CSV table of C-alpha atoms in Angstrom, one decimal:
chain,number,residue,atom,x,y,z
A,1,MET,CA,208.4,197.7,158.6
A,2,ALA,CA,211.0,196.5,156.1
A,3,LYS,CA,209.7,195.2,152.7
A,4,ARG,CA,209.5,191.4,152.7
A,5,LEU,CA,211.3,189.9,149.6
A,6,ASP,CA,210.5,186.3,150.3
A,7,LEU,CA,207.6,186.3,147.9
A,8,ILE,CA,206.5,188.3,145.0
A,9,LEU,CA,202.7,188.6,144.8
A,10,VAL,CA,201.8,188.1,141.1
A,11,ILE,CA,198.4,189.6,140.5
A,12,ASP,CA,196.1,189.6,137.5
A,13,VAL,CA,192.7,191.2,137.6
A,14,GLU,CA,189.6,190.7,135.4
A,15,ALA,CA,187.1,193.5,135.1
A,16,THR,CA,183.6,194.1,133.8
A,17,CYS,CA,183.8,194.8,130.1
A,18,TRP,CA,181.7,195.3,127.0
A,19,ASP,CA,182.0,195.1,123.3
A,20,GLY,CA,182.2,198.9,123.0
A,21,ASP,CA,181.5,201.5,125.6
A,22,PRO,CA,180.0,200.7,129.0
A,23,PRO,CA,176.2,201.0,129.2
A,24,PRO,CA,175.0,204.4,130.7
A,25,GLY,CA,175.7,204.5,134.5
A,26,GLU,CA,178.1,201.5,134.4
A,27,GLU,CA,181.9,201.5,134.6
A,28,ASN,CA,184.8,198.9,134.4
A,29,GLU,CA,185.4,197.4,137.8
A,30,ILE,CA,187.3,194.5,139.2
A,31,ILE,CA,185.4,191.2,139.3
A,32,GLU,CA,188.3,188.7,139.9
A,33,ILE,CA,191.7,189.1,141.5
A,34,GLY,CA,194.0,186.2,140.6
A,35,VAL,CA,197.0,185.8,142.9
A,36,CYS,CA,200.0,183.5,142.5
A,37,PRO,CA,202.8,184.1,145.0
A,38,LEU,CA,206.2,183.4,143.6
A,39,GLU,CA,209.0,182.3,146.1
A,40,VAL,CA,212.0,184.5,145.3
A,41,ALA,CA,214.7,182.1,146.5
A,42,SER,CA,213.4,178.9,144.7
A,43,CYS,CA,211.3,180.6,141.9
A,44,ARG,CA,208.6,178.1,142.8
A,45,ARG,CA,205.0,179.2,142.3
A,46,ARG,CA,202.8,178.7,145.3
A,47,GLU,CA,199.2,177.8,145.1
A,48,ARG,CA,197.2,180.2,142.9
A,49,ARG,CA,194.1,181.8,144.2
A,50,SER,CA,191.0,183.4,142.8
A,51,ILE,CA,189.2,186.1,144.8
A,52,LEU,CA,185.8,186.8,143.1
A,53,VAL,CA,184.6,190.4,143.6
A,54,ARG,CA,180.9,191.5,143.5
A,55,PRO,CA,180.7,194.5,141.2
A,56,GLU,CA,178.8,197.5,142.6
A,57,ARG,CA,178.5,199.8,139.6
A,58,SER,CA,178.2,197.4,136.6
A,59,ARG,CA,176.9,194.0,135.5
A,60,VAL,CA,178.8,191.2,133.8
A,61,SER,CA,177.9,191.4,130.0
A,62,PRO,CA,177.7,188.5,127.7
A,63,PHE,CA,180.9,189.8,126.0
A,64,CYS,CA,182.7,189.7,129.4
A,65,THR,CA,181.4,186.1,130.1
A,66,ALA,CA,182.7,185.0,126.6
A,67,LEU,CA,186.1,186.6,127.4
A,68,THR,CA,186.6,185.5,131.0
A,69,THR,CA,184.1,182.7,131.5
A,70,LEU,CA,182.8,184.6,134.6
A,71,THR,CA,179.1,185.1,134.9
A,72,GLN,CA,177.0,187.5,137.0
A,73,ALA,CA,176.1,184.6,139.2
A,74,ASP,CA,179.8,183.7,139.8
A,75,VAL,CA,180.6,187.3,140.9
A,76,ASP,CA,177.4,187.7,142.9
A,77,ALA,CA,178.8,184.9,145.1
A,78,GLY,CA,182.0,186.9,145.6
A,79,VAL,CA,183.1,189.4,148.2
A,80,SER,CA,183.0,193.2,148.2
A,81,PHE,CA,186.0,195.0,146.8
A,82,ARG,CA,186.7,196.3,150.3
A,83,GLU,CA,186.8,192.7,151.7
A,84,ALA,CA,189.0,191.5,148.8
A,85,CYS,CA,191.5,194.3,149.5
A,86,ALA,CA,191.4,193.4,153.3
A,87,THR,CA,192.1,189.7,152.4
A,88,LEU,CA,195.2,190.7,150.3
A,89,ARG,CA,196.5,192.7,153.3
A,90,SER,CA,195.7,190.3,156.1
A,91,GLU,CA,196.4,186.9,154.5
A,92,LEU,CA,199.1,187.8,152.0
A,93,LYS,CA,200.7,190.8,153.7
A,94,ALA,CA,200.4,192.6,150.3
A,95,GLN,CA,201.3,196.0,151.8
A,96,ASP,CA,204.7,194.7,152.8
A,97,ARG,CA,205.6,192.8,149.6
A,98,LEU,CA,206.7,193.5,146.1
A,99,TRP,CA,203.8,192.8,143.8
A,100,ALA,CA,203.9,192.2,140.0
A,101,SER,CA,201.5,192.2,137.1
A,102,TYR,CA,201.7,191.9,133.4
A,103,GLY,CA,201.6,195.6,132.3
A,104,ASP,CA,200.2,198.6,134.1
A,105,TYR,CA,196.5,197.8,133.6
A,106,ASP,CA,196.1,195.9,136.9
A,107,ARG,CA,198.0,198.6,138.9
A,108,ARG,CA,195.9,201.4,137.4
A,109,MET,CA,192.6,199.4,138.0
A,110,PHE,CA,193.5,199.0,141.6
A,111,GLU,CA,194.5,202.6,142.0
A,112,ARG,CA,191.3,203.9,140.3
A,113,GLN,CA,188.9,201.6,142.1
A,114,CYS,CA,190.5,202.1,145.5
A,115,GLN,CA,190.3,205.9,145.1
A,116,SER,CA,186.7,205.8,143.9
A,117,ARG,CA,185.6,203.5,146.7
A,118,GLY,CA,187.6,205.2,149.5
A,119,VAL,CA,189.5,201.9,150.1
A,120,PRO,CA,193.2,201.9,151.0
A,121,LEU,CA,195.4,200.4,148.3
A,122,PRO,CA,196.2,196.9,149.6
A,123,PHE,CA,199.7,197.0,148.1
A,124,GLY,CA,202.9,198.8,149.1
A,125,PRO,CA,204.5,201.2,146.6
A,126,SER,CA,206.8,198.6,144.9
A,127,HIS,CA,205.2,197.3,141.7
A,128,LEU,CA,207.0,195.2,139.1
A,129,ASN,CA,205.8,195.4,135.5
A,130,VAL,CA,206.6,192.0,134.1
A,131,LYS,CA,205.6,193.1,130.6
A,132,SER,CA,208.3,195.8,130.5
A,133,LEU,CA,210.8,193.5,132.2
A,134,PHE,CA,210.2,190.8,129.6
A,135,ALA,CA,210.6,193.2,126.7
A,136,VAL,CA,213.9,194.8,128.0
A,137,THR,CA,215.5,191.4,129.0
A,138,HIS,CA,214.8,190.1,125.6
A,139,ALA,CA,215.9,193.3,123.8
A,140,LEU,CA,212.5,193.6,122.1
A,141,SER,CA,211.6,196.9,120.4
A,142,ARG,CA,208.1,196.8,121.9
A,143,GLU,CA,206.2,195.1,124.7
A,144,VAL,CA,204.3,191.9,123.7
A,145,GLY,CA,201.2,190.3,125.1
A,146,MET,CA,201.4,187.6,127.8
A,147,ALA,CA,200.6,184.7,125.4
A,148,GLU,CA,203.4,185.8,123.0
A,149,ALA,CA,205.8,186.2,125.9
A,150,LEU,CA,205.1,182.7,127.1
A,151,GLU,CA,205.6,181.4,123.5
A,152,ARG,CA,208.9,183.2,123.1
A,153,ALA,CA,210.0,181.8,126.5
A,154,GLY,CA,209.0,178.3,125.5
A,155,LEU,CA,206.5,178.1,128.3
A,156,PRO,CA,202.9,176.7,128.0
A,157,LEU,CA,199.8,178.8,128.4
A,158,ALA,CA,198.1,176.9,131.3
A,159,GLY,CA,194.4,177.2,132.0
A,160,THR,CA,192.0,179.7,130.6
A,161,HIS,CA,193.5,182.9,129.2
A,162,HIS,CA,191.6,185.9,130.7
A,163,ARG,CA,190.8,184.2,133.9
A,164,GLY,CA,192.7,186.1,136.6
A,165,VAL,CA,193.7,183.0,138.6
A,166,ASP,CA,195.2,181.3,135.5
A,167,ASP,CA,196.8,184.4,134.1
A,168,ALA,CA,198.5,185.1,137.5
A,169,HIS,CA,199.9,181.5,137.5
A,170,ASN,CA,201.2,182.0,133.9
A,171,ILE,CA,202.7,185.4,134.7
A,172,ALA,CA,204.4,184.0,137.8
A,173,GLY,CA,205.9,181.3,135.6
A,174,LEU,CA,207.2,183.9,133.2
A,175,LEU,CA,208.7,185.9,136.0
A,176,ALA,CA,210.4,182.8,137.4
A,177,HIS,CA,211.9,182.2,134.0
A,178,LEU,CA,213.3,185.7,133.9
A,179,LEU,CA,214.7,185.5,137.4
A,180,LEU,CA,216.3,182.2,136.8
A,181,ALA,CA,217.9,183.4,133.5
A,182,ALA,CA,219.3,186.5,135.4
A,183,ARG,CA,221.0,184.2,137.9
A,184,ARG,CA,222.9,182.2,135.3
């Protein structure tokens, strides 16, 4: 099947985290998948979505809640990682579309967690690193964080930073800004 280039699926994940190393027997794992499809032709962001994921090998720490606002109760009400990946494939046709994230962290988290859980990667092979794209299109000597990129682009930081659903929306706005500038 040919790759669909009507939408770019902008993804941002949040994962369990600690102020320091994980407790014994625990590991970083995805607890939220934020998705904001970006229409390529119009550069319009579609409705953003949050898929909460129940962690299997860790708990949400107070540090993680302070950073993301997500609690253990929030993610306990989520779906399994396998179900979340199936949703990306079935509802968003993720395996047939270009997907994007800000940096390589999200791609690596998906690859690592899919491999460790025996779950097929929900995405096709084409990943767009918006962090690198922003740096090279602005002739920066280094990559910058999402908040700084938004500021440099004159775009607002909407919602709560470090919530996947809001960060995906902000990254999609940044990508739209870059695409529109390239078309001028």
